PDB file of C-alpha atoms in Angstrom:
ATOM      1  CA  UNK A 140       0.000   0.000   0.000  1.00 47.00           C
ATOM      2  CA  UNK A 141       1.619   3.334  -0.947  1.00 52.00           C
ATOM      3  CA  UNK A 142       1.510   6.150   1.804  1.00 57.00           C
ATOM      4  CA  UNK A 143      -0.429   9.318   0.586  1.00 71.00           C
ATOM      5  CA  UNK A 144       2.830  11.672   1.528  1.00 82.00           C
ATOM      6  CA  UNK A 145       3.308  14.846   0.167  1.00 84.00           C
ATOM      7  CA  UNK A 146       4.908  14.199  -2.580  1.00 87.00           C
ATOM      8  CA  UNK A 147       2.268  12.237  -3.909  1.00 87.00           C
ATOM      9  CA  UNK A 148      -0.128  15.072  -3.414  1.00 87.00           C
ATOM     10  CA  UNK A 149       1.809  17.758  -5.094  1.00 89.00           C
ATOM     11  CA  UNK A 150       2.056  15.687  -8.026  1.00 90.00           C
ATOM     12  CA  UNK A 151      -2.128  15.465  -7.766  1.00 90.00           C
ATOM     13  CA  UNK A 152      -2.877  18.551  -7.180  1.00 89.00           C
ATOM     14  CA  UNK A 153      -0.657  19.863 -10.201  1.00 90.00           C
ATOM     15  CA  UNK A 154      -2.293  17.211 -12.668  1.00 90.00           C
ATOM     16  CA  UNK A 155      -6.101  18.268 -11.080  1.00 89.00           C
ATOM     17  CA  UNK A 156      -5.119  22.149 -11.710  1.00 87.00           C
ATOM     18  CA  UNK A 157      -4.037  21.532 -15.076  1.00 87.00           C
ATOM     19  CA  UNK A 158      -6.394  19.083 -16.040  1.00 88.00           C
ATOM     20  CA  UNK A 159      -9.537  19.606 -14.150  1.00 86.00           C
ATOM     21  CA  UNK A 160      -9.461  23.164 -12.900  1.00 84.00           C
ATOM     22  CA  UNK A 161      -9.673  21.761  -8.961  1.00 80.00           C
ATOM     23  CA  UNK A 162      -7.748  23.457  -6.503  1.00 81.00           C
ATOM     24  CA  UNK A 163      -6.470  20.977  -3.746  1.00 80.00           C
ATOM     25  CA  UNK A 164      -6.221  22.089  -0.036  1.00 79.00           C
ATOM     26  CA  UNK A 165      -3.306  21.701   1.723  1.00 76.00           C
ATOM     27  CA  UNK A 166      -4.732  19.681   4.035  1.00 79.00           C
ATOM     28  CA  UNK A 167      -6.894  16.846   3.319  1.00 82.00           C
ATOM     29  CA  UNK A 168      -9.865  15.305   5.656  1.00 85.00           C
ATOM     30  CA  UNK A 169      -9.104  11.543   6.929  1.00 85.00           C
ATOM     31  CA  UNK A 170     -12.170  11.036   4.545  1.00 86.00           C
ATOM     32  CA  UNK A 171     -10.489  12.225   1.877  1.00 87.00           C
ATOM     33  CA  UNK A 172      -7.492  10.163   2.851  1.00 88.00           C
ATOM     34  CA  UNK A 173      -9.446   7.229   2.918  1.00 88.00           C
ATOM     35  CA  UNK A 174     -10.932   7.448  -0.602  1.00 89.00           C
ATOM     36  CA  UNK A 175      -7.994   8.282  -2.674  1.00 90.00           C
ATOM     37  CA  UNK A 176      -6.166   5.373  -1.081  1.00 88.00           C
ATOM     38  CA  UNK A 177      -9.343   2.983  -1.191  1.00 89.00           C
ATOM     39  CA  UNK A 178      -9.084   4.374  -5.006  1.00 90.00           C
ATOM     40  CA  UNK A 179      -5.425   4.089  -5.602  1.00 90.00           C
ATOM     41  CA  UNK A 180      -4.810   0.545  -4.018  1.00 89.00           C
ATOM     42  CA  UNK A 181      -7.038  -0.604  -7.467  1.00 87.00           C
ATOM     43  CA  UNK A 182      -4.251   0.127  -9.387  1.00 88.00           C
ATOM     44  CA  UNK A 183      -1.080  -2.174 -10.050  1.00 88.00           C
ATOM     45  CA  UNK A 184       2.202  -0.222  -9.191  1.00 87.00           C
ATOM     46  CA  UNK A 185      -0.136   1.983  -6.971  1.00 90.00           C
ATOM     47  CA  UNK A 186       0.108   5.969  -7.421  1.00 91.00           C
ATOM     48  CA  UNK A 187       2.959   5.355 -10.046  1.00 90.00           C
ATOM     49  CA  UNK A 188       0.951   2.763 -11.765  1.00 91.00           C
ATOM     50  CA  UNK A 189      -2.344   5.796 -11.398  1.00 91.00           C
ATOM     51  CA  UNK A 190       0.173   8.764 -12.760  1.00 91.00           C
ATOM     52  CA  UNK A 191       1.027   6.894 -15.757  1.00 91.00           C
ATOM     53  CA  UNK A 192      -2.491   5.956 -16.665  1.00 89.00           C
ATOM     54  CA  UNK A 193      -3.816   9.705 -16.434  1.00 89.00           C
ATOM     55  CA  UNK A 194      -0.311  11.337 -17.249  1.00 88.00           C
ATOM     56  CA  UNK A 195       0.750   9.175 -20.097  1.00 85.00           C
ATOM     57  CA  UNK A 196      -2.041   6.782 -21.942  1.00 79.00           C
ATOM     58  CA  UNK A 197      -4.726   9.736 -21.086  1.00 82.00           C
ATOM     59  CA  UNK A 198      -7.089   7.440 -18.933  1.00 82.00           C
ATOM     60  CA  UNK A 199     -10.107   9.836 -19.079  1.00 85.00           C
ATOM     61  CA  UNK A 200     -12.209   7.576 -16.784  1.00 88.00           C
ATOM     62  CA  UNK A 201      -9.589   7.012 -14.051  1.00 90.00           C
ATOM     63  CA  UNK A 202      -9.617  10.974 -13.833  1.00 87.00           C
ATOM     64  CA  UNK A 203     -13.171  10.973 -13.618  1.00 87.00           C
ATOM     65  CA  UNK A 204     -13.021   8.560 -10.562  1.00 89.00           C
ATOM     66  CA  UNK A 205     -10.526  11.424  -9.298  1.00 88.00           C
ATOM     67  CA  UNK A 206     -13.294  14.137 -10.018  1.00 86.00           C
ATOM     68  CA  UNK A 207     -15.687  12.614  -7.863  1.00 87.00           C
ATOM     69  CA  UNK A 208     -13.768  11.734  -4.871  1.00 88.00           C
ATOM     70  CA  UNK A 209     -12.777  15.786  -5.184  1.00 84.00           C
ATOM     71  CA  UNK A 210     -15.585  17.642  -6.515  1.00 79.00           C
ATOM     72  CA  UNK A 211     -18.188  19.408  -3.754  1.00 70.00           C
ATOM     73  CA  UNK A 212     -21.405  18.437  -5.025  1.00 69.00           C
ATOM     74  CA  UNK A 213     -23.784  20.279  -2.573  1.00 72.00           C
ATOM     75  CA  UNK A 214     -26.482  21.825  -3.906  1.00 83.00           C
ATOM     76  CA  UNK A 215     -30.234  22.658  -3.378  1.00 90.00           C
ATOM     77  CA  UNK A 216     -33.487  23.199  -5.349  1.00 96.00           C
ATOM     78  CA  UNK A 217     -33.331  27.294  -6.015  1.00 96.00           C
ATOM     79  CA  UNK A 218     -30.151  27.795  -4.592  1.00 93.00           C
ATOM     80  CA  UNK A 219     -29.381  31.504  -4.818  1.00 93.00           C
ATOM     81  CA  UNK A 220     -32.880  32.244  -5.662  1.00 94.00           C
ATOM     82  CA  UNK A 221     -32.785  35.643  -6.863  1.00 96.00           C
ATOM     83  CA  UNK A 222     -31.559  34.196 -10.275  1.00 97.00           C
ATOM     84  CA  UNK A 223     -34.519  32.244 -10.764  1.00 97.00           C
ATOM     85  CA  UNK A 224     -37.048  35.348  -9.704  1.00 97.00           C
ATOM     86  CA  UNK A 225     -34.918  37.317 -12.670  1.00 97.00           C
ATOM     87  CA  UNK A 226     -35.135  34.223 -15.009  1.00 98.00           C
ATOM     88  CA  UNK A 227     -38.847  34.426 -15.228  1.00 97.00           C
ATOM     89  CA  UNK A 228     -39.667  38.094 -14.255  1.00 97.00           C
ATOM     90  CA  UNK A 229     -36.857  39.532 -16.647  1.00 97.00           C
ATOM     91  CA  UNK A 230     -35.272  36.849 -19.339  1.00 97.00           C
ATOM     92  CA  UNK A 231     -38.160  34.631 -20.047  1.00 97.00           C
ATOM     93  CA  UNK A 232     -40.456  37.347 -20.617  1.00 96.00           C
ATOM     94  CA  UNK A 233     -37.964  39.010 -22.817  1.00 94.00           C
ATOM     95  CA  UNK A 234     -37.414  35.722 -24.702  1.00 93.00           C
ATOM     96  CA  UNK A 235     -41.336  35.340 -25.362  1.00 92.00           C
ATOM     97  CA  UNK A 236     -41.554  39.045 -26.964  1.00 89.00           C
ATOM     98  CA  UNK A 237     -39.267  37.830 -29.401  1.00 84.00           C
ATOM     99  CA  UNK A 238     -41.393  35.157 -30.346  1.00 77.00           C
ATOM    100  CA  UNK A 239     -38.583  32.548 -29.656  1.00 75.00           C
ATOM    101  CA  UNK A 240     -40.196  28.899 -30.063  1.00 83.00           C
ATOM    102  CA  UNK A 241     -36.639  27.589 -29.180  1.00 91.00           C
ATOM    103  CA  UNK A 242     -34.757  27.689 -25.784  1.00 94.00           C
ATOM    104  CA  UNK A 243     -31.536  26.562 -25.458  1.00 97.00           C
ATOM    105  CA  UNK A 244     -30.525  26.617 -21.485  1.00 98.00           C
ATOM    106  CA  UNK A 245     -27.156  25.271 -20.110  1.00 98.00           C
ATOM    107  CA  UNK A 246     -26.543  24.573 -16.464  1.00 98.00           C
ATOM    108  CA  UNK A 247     -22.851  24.286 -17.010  1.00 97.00           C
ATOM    109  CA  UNK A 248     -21.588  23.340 -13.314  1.00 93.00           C
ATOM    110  CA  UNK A 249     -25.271  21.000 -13.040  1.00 94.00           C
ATOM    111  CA  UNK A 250     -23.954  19.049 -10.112  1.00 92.00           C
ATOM    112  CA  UNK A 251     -26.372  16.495  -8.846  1.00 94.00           C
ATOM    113  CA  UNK A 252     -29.413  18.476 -10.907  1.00 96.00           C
ATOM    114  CA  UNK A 253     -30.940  20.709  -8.291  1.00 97.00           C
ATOM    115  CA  UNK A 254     -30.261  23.855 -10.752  1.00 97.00           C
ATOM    116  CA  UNK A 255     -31.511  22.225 -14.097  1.00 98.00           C
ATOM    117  CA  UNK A 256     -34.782  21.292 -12.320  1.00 98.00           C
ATOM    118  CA  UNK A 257     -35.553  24.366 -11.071  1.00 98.00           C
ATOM    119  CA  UNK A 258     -34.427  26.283 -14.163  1.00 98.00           C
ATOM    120  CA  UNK A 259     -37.248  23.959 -15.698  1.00 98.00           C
ATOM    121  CA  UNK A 260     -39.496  24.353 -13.173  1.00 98.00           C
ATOM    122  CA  UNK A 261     -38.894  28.176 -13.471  1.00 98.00           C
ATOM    123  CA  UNK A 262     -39.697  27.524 -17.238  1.00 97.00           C
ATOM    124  CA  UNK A 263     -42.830  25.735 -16.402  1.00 96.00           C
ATOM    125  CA  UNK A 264     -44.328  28.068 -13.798  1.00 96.00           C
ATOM    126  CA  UNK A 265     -43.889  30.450 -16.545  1.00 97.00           C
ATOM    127  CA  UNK A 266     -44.895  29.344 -19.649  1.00 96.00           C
ATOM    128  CA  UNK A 267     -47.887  26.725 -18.495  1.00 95.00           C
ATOM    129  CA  UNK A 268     -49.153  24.525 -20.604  1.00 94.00           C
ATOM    130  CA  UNK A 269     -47.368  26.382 -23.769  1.00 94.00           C
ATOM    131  CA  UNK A 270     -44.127  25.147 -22.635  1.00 96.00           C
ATOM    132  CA  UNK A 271     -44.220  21.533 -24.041  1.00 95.00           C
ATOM    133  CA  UNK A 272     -45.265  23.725 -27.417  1.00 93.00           C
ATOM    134  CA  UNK A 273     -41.471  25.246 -27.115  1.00 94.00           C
ATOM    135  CA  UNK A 274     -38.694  23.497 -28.484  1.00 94.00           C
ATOM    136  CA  UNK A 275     -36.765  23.948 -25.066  1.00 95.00           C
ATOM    137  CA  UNK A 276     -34.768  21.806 -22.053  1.00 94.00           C
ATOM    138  CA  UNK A 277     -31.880  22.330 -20.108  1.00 98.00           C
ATOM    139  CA  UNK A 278     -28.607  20.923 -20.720  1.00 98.00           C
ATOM    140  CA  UNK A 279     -26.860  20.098 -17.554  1.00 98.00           C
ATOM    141  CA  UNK A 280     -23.282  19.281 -17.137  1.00 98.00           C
ATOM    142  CA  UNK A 281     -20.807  18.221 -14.397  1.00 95.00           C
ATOM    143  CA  UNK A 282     -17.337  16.824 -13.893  1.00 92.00           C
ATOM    144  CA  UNK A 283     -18.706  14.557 -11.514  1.00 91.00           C
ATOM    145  CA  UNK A 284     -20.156  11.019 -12.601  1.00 92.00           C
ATOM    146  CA  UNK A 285     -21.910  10.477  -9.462  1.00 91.00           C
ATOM    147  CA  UNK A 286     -23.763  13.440  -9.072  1.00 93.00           C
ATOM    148  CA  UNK A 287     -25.051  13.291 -12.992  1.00 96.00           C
ATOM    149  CA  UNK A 288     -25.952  10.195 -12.232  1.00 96.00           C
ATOM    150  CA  UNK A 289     -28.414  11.232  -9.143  1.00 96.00           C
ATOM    151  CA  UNK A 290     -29.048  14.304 -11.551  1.00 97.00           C
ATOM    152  CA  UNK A 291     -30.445  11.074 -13.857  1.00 98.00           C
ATOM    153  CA  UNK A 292     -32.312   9.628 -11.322  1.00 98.00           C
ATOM    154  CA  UNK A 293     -34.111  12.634 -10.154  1.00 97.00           C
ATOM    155  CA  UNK A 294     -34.298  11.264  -6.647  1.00 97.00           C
ATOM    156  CA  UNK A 295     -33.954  13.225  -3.795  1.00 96.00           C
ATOM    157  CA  UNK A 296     -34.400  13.826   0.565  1.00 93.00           C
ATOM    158  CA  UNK A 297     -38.336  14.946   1.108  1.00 91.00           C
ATOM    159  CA  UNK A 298     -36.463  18.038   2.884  1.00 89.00           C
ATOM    160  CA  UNK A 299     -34.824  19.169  -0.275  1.00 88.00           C
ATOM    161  CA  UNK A 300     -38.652  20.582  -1.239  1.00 91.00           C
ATOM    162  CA  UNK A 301     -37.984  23.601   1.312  1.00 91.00           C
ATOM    163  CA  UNK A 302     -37.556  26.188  -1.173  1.00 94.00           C
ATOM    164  CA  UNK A 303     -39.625  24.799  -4.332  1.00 96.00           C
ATOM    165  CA  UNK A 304     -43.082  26.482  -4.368  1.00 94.00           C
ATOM    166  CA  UNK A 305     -45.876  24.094  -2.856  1.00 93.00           C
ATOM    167  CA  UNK A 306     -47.996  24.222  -6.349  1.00 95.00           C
ATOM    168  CA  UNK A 307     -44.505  22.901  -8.276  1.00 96.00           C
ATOM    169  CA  UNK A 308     -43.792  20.489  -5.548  1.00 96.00           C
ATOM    170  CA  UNK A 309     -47.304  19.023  -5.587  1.00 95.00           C
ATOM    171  CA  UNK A 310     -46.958  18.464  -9.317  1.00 97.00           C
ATOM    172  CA  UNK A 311     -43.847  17.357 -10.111  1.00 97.00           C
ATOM    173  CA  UNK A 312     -42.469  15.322  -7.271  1.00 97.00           C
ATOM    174  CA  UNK A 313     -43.791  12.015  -5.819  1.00 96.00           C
ATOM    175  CA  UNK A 314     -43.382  10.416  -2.629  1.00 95.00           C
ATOM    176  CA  UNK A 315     -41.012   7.318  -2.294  1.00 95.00           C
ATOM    177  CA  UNK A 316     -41.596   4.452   0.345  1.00 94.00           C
ATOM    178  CA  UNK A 317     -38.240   5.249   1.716  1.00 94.00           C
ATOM    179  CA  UNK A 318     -39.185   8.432   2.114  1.00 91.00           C
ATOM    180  CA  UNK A 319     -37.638   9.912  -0.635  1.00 96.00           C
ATOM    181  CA  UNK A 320     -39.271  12.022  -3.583  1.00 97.00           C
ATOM    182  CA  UNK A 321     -38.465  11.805  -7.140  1.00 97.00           C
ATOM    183  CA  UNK A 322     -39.255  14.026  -9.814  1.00 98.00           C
ATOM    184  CA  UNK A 323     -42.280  13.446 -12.565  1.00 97.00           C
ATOM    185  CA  UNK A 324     -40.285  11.397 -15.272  1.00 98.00           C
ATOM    186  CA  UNK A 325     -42.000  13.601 -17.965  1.00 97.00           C
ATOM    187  CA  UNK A 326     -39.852  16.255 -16.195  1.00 97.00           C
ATOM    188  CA  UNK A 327     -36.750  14.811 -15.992  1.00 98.00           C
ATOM    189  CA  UNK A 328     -37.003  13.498 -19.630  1.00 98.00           C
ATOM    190  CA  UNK A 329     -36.923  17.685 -20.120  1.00 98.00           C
ATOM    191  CA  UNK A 330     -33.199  17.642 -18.977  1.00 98.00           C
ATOM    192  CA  UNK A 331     -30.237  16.121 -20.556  1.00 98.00           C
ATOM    193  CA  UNK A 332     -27.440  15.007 -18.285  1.00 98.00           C
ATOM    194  CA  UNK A 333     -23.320  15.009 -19.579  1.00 97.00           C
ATOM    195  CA  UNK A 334     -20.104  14.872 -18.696  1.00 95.00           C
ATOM    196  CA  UNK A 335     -18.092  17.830 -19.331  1.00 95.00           C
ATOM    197  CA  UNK A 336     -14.751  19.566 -17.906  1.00 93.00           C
ATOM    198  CA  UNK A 337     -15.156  23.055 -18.338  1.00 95.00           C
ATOM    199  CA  UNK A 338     -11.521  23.211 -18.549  1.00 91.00           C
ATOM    200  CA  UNK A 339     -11.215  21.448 -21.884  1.00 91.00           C
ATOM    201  CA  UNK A 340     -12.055  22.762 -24.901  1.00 93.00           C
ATOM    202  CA  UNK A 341     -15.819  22.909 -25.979  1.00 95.00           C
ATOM    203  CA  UNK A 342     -17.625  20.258 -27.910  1.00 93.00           C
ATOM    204  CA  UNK A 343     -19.192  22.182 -30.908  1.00 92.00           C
ATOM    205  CA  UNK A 344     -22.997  22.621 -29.567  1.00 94.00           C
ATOM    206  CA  UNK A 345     -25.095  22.086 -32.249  1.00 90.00           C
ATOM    207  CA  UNK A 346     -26.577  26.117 -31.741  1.00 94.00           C
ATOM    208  CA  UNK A 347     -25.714  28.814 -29.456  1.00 96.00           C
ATOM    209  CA  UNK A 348     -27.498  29.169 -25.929  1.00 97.00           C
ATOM    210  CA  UNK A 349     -29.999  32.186 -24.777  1.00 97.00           C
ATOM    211  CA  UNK A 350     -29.003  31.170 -21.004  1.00 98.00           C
ATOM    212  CA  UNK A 351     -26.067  30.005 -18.931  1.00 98.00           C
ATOM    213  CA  UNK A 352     -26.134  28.979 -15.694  1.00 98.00           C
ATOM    214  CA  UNK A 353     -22.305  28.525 -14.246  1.00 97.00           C
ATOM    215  CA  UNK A 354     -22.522  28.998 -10.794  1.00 94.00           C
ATOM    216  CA  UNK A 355     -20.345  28.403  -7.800  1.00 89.00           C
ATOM    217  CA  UNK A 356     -17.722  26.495  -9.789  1.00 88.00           C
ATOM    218  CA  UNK A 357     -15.170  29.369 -11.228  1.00 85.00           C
ATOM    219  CA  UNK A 358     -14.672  29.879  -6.765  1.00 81.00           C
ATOM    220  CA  UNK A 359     -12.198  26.627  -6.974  1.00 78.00           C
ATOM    221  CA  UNK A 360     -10.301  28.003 -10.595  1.00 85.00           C
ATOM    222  CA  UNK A 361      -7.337  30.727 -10.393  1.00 85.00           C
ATOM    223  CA  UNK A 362      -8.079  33.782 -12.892  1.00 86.00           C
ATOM    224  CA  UNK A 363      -6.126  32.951 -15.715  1.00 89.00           C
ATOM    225  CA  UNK A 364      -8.213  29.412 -15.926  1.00 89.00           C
ATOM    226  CA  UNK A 365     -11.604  31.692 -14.737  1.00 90.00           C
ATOM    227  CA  UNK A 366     -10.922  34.054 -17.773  1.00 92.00           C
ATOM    228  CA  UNK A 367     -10.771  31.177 -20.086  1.00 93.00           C
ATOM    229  CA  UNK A 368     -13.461  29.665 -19.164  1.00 94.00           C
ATOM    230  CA  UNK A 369     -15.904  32.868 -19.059  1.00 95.00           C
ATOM    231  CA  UNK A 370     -14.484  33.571 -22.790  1.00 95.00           C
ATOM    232  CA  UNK A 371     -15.707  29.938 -23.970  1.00 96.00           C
ATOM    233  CA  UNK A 372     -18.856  30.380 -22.444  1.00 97.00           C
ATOM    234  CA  UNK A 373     -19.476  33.788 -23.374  1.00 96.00           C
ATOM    235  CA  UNK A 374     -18.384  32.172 -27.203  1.00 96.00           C
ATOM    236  CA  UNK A 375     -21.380  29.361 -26.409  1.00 97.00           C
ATOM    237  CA  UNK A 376     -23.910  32.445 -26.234  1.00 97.00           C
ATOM    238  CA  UNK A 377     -26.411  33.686 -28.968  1.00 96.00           C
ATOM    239  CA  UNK A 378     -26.827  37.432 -29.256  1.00 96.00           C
ATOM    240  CA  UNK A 379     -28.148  39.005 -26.237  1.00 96.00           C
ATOM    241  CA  UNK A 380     -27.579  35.848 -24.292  1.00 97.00           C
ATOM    242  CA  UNK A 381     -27.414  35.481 -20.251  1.00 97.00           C
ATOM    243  CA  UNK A 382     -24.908  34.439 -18.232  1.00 98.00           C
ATOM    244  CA  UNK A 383     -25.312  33.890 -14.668  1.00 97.00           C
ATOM    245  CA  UNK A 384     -22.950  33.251 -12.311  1.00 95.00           C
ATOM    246  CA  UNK A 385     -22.576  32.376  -8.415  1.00 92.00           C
ATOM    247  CA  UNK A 386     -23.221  35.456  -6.259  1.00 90.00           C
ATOM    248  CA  UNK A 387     -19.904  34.840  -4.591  1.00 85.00           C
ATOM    249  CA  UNK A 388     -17.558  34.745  -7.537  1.00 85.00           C
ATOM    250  CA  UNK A 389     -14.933  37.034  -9.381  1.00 77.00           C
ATOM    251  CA  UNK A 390     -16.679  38.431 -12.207  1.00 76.00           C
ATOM    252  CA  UNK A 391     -14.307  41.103 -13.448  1.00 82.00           C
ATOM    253  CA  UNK A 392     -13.471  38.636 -16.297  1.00 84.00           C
ATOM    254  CA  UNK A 393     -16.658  38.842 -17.895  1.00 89.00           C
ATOM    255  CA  UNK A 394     -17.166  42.267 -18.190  1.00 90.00           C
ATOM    256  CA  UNK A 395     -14.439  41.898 -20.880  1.00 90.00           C
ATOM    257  CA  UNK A 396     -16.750  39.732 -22.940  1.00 92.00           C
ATOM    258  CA  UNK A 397     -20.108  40.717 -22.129  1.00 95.00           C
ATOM    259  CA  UNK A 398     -22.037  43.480 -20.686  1.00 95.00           C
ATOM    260  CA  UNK A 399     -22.926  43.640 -16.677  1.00 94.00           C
ATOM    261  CA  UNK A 400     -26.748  43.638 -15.281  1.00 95.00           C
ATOM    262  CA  UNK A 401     -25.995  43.290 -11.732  1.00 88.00           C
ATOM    263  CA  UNK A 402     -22.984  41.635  -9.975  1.00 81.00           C
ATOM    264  CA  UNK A 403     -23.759  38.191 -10.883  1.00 93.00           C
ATOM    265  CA  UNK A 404     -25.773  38.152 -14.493  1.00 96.00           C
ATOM    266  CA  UNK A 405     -24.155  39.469 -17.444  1.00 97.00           C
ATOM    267  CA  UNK A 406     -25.806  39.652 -21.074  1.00 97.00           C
ATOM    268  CA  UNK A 407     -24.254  39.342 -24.638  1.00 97.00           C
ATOM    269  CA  UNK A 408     -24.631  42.022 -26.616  1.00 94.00           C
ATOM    270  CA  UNK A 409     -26.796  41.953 -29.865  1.00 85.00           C
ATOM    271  CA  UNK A 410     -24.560  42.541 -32.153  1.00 74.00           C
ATOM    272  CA  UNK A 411     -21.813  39.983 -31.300  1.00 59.00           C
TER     273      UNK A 411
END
């Protein structure tokens, strides 16, 4: 069994940085501790025999299994919920006077699907019945494999309901034996879970997006990698596109790219 020394975890935490965008504390949790080296004793020649897999034959999947035992995945229904109150007072009203039958949404940084959901359910509250006329649904990504896959599910705790109106909550979730609720399949067939690094270079989206969601990731990146990233996505935007962002984050890099409308929401301009 190889001994997680420091060594060891300089060597990660340069190939996360430069690979995943993750920032490694210092200091590590004994639960921490315990997964990588539950993780690490799978592989023959332990962390060398790990290292060459990611470092030299590009073993995508073993750095997923990294991504998960890294990424912070906690998230709730209408988490910063001002940015839901401006999607449908201020950007879905604005995308119905332009008569758009399309709408292309991205939660870029989905985690386990709390913000896709209620981007829909924002959508739905909205729009009534007229939605399912729309040619819309929310793309949600994440670097995590476990989360997308509860994301997939649509199965969460009964107390995650505490901030999703009582009217949605009637209608779209249902009661599990265990206790657990999971959401109206005809809802979650609305969102389409992926894996994506935001780090990497973008797969070619088949059209531009009127709304971003990337929230509450670009904390963990350093600003060169947070510039970079707010350029692709600003790229991934139609004209007078939305991007919104975690309350709590830098956002001086996108005002070089797109035009502020409050700390945290920034919109492309028409002409780009």
């Amino acid at each position: 069994m190889d001994i997680v020394n420091e060594i060891i975890l300089e060597r990660l935490r340069t190939l996360l940085k430069a690979r995943l965008g993750i920032i490694i504390s210092p200091s590590l949790s004994p639960r921490i501790l315990r997964k990588l080296q539950d993780y690490v004793d799978q592989w023959p020649g332990g962390w060398s025999g790990l290292f060459i897999e990611i470092e030299e034959k590009r073993n995508d999947l073993a750095l997923k299994h990294l991504a998960d035992i890294f990424v912070i995945t906690h998230t709730y229904f209408f988490r910063e919920h001002t940015h839901f109150e401006f999607l449908k007072n201020v950007i879905l009203p604005d995308l119905q006077n332009s008569k758009a039958f399309e709408l292309r949404i991205w939660s870029a940084a989905s985690s386990s699907g709390e913000e896709a959901y209620s981007i829909l359910l924002s959508m739905i509250d909205f729009f009534g019945d007229d939605y399912w006329l729309l040619d819309a649904g929310v793309l949600a990504t994440d670097i995590s494999r476990q989360a997308l896959e509860k994301g997939v599910a649509g199965i969460y705790n009964a107390d995650a309901l505490k901030n999703v109106p009582k009217t949605l909550a009637q209608r779209w979730f249902k009661a599990n034996e265990d206790g657990s609720v999971i959401i109206d399949e005809k809802l979650r067939k609305e969102a389409t879970f992926r894996w994506l690094n935001l780090v990497d270079p973008f797969p070619s989206f088949r059209r531009p997006f009127h709304v971003i969601f990337c929230r509450n990731v670009m904390l963990y990146f350093e600003e060169e990698m947070r510039s970079a990233v707010i350029e692709k996505l600003s790229r991934s935007l139609a004209p007078g596109g939305w991007l919104i962002i975690g309350q709590a984050e830098d956002s001086r890099a996108a005002r070089n790219w797109l035009e502020p409308v409050n700390g945290s929401i920034y919109r492309k301009s028409n002409l780009s």
